[in-house]
mmCIF file of C-alpha atoms in Angstrom:
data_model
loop_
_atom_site.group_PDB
_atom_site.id
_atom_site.type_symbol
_atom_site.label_atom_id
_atom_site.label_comp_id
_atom_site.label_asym_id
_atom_site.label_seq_id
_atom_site.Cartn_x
_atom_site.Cartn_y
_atom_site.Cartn_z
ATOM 1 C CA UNK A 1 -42.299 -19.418 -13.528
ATOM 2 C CA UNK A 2 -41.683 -16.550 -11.705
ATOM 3 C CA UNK A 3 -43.820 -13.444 -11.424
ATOM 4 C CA UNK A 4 -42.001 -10.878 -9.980
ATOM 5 C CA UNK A 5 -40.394 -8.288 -12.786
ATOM 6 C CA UNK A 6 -37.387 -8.355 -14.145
ATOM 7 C CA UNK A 7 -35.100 -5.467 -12.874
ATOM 8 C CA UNK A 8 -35.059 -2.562 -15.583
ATOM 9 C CA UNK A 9 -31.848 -2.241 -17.847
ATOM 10 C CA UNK A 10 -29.406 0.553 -17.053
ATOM 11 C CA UNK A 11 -27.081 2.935 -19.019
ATOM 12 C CA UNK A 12 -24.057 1.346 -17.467
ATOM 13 C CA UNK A 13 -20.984 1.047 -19.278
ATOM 14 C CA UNK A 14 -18.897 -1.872 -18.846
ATOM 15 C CA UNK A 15 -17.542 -3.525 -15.496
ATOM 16 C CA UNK A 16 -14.244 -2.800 -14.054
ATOM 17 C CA UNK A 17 -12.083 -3.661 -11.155
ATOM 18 C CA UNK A 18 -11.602 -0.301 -8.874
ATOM 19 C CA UNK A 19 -15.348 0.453 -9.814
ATOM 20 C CA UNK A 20 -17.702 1.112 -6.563
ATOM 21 C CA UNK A 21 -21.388 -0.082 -7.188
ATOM 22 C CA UNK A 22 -24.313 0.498 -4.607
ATOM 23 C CA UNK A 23 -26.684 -2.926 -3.950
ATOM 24 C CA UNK A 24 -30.361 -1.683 -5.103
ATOM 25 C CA UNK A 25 -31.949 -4.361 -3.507
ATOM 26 C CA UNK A 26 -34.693 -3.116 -0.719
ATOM 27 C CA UNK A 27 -33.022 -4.270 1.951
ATOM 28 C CA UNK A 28 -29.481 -3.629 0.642
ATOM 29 C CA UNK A 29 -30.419 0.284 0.219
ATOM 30 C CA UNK A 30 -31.359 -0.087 4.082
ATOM 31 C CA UNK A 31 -28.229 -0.734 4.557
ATOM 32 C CA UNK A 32 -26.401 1.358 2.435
ATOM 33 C CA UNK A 33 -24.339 -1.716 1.250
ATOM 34 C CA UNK A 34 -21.643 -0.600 -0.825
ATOM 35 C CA UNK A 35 -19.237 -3.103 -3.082
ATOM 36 C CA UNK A 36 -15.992 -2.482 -5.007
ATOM 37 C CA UNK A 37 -15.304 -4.743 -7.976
ATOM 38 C CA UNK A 38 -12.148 -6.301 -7.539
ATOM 39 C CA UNK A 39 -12.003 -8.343 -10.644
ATOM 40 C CA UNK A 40 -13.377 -9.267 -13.466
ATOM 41 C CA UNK A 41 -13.268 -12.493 -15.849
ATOM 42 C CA UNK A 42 -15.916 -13.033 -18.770
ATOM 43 C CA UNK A 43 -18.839 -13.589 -16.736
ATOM 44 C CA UNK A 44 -18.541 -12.217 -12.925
ATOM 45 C CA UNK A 45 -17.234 -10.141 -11.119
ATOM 46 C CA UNK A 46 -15.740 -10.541 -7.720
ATOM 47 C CA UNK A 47 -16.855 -8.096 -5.297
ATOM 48 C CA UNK A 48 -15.770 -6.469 -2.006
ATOM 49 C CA UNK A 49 -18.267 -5.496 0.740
ATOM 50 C CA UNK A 50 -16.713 -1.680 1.428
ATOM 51 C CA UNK A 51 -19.561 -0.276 3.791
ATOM 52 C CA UNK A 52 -22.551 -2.131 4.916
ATOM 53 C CA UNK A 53 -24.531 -1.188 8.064
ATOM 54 C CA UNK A 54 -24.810 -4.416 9.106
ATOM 55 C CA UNK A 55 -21.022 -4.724 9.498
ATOM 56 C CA UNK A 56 -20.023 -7.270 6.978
ATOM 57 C CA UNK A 57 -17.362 -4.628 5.182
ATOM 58 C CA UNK A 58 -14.289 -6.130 4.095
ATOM 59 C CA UNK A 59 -15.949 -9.351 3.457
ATOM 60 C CA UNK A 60 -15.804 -10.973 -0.245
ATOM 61 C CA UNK A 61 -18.784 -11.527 -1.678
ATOM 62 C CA UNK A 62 -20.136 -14.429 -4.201
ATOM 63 C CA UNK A 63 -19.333 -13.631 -7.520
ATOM 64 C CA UNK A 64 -21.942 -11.509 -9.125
ATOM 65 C CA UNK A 65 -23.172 -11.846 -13.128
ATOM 66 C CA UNK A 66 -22.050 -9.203 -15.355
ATOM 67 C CA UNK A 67 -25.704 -8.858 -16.415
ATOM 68 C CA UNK A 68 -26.875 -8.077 -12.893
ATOM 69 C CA UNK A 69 -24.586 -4.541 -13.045
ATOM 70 C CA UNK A 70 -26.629 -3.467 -16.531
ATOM 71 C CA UNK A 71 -30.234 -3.706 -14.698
ATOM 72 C CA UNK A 72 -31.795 -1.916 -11.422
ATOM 73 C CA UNK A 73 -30.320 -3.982 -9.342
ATOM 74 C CA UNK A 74 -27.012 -1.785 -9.092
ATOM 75 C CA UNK A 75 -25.891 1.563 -9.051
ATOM 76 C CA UNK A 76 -22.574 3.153 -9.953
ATOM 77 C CA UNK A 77 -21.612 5.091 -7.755
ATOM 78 C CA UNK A 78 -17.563 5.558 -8.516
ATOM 79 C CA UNK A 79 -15.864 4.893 -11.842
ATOM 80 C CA UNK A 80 -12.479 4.032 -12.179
ATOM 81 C CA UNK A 81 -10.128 6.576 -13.831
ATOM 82 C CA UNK A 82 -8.631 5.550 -16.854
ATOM 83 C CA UNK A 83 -4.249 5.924 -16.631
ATOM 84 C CA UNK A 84 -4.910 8.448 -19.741
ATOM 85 C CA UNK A 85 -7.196 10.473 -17.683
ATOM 86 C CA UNK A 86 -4.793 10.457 -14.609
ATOM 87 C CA UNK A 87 -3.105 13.956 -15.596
ATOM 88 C CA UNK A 88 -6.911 15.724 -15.813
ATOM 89 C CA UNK A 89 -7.949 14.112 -12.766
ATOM 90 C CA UNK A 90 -4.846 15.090 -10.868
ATOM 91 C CA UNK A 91 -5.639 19.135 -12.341
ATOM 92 C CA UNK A 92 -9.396 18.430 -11.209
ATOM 93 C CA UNK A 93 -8.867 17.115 -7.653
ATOM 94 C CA UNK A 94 -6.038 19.921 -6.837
ATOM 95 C CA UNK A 95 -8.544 22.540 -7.619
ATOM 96 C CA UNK A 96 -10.776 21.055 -5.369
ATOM 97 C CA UNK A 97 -8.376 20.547 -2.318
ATOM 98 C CA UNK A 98 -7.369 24.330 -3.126
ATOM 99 C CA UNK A 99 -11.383 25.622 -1.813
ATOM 100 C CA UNK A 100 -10.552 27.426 1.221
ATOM 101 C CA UNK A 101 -12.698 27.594 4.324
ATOM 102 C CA UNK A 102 -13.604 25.398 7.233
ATOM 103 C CA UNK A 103 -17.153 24.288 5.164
ATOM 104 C CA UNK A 104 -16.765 25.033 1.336
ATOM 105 C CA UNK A 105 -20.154 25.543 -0.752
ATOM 106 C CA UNK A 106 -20.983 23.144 -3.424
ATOM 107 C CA UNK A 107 -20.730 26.270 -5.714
ATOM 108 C CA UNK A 108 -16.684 26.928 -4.680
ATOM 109 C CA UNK A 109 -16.181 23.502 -5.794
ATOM 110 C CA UNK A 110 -17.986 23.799 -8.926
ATOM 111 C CA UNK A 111 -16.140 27.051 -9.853
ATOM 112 C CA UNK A 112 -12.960 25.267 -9.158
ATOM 113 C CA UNK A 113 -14.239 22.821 -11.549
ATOM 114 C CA UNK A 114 -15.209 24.982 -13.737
ATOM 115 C CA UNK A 115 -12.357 27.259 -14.262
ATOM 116 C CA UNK A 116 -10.145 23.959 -14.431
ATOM 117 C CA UNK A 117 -12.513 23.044 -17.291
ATOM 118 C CA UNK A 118 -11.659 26.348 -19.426
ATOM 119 C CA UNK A 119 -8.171 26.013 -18.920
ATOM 120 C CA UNK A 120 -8.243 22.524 -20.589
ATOM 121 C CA UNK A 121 -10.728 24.080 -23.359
ATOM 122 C CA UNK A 122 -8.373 27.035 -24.173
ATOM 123 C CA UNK A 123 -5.110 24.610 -24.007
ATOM 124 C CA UNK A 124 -6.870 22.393 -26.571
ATOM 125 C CA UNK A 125 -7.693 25.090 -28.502
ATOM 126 C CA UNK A 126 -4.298 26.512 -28.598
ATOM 127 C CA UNK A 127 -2.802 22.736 -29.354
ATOM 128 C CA UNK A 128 -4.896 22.808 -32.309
ATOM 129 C CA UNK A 129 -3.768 26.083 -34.008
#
């Protein structure tokens, strides 16, 4: 029987292919290995190194257990956008390519966010009177 802990459960949502997941293992945070799920059947998903370190991106890894993604052991770092959300991710990312300057702030960004964020608010709003 083994002693070492079980990894803690996470927050995660469920799997999907397009997602990008950091490997939380102590010597895969080292490397900053990176995969991308590139399917998904019942109980694994197949995986895609996409930056490692150590230079194994591209490779395909083994297929990794669905449970594995709701502990410690990953981290999502990249969801996939849903084909409904492709019109409000389109209005998000232009007003993020639109920040001027040679090294935009975090704050011009957020502002761009931001005001993309009330526009949606006030056209709901109007949609709904």
């Amino acid at each position: 029987m083994s002693t070492s802990p079980s990894p803690a459960p996470s927050t995660v949502g469920r799997v999907r292919a397009g997602q990008l997941w950091q490997d939380m293992a102590p010597d895969m945070v080292a490397r900053e290995r990176i995969l991308r799920v590139t399917d998904v059947n019942e109980t694994h998903a197949e995986c895609v190194v996409e930056r490692d370190k150590q230079g194994t991106a591209g490779r395909k890894t083994r297929p990794l257990a669905l449970k594995r993604f709701a502990t410690s052991a990953f981290k999502l770092i990249e969801d996939v956008v849903d084909d409904a959300d492709q019109p409000l991710y389109a209005r998000f990312l232009a007003a993020m390519t639109a920040v001027q300057g040679t090294s935009p702030s975090p704050m011009e960004y957020a502002t761009a966010a931001l005001r993309v964020h009330q526009e949606v608010i006030a056209e709901a709003a109007k949609a709904q009177a």
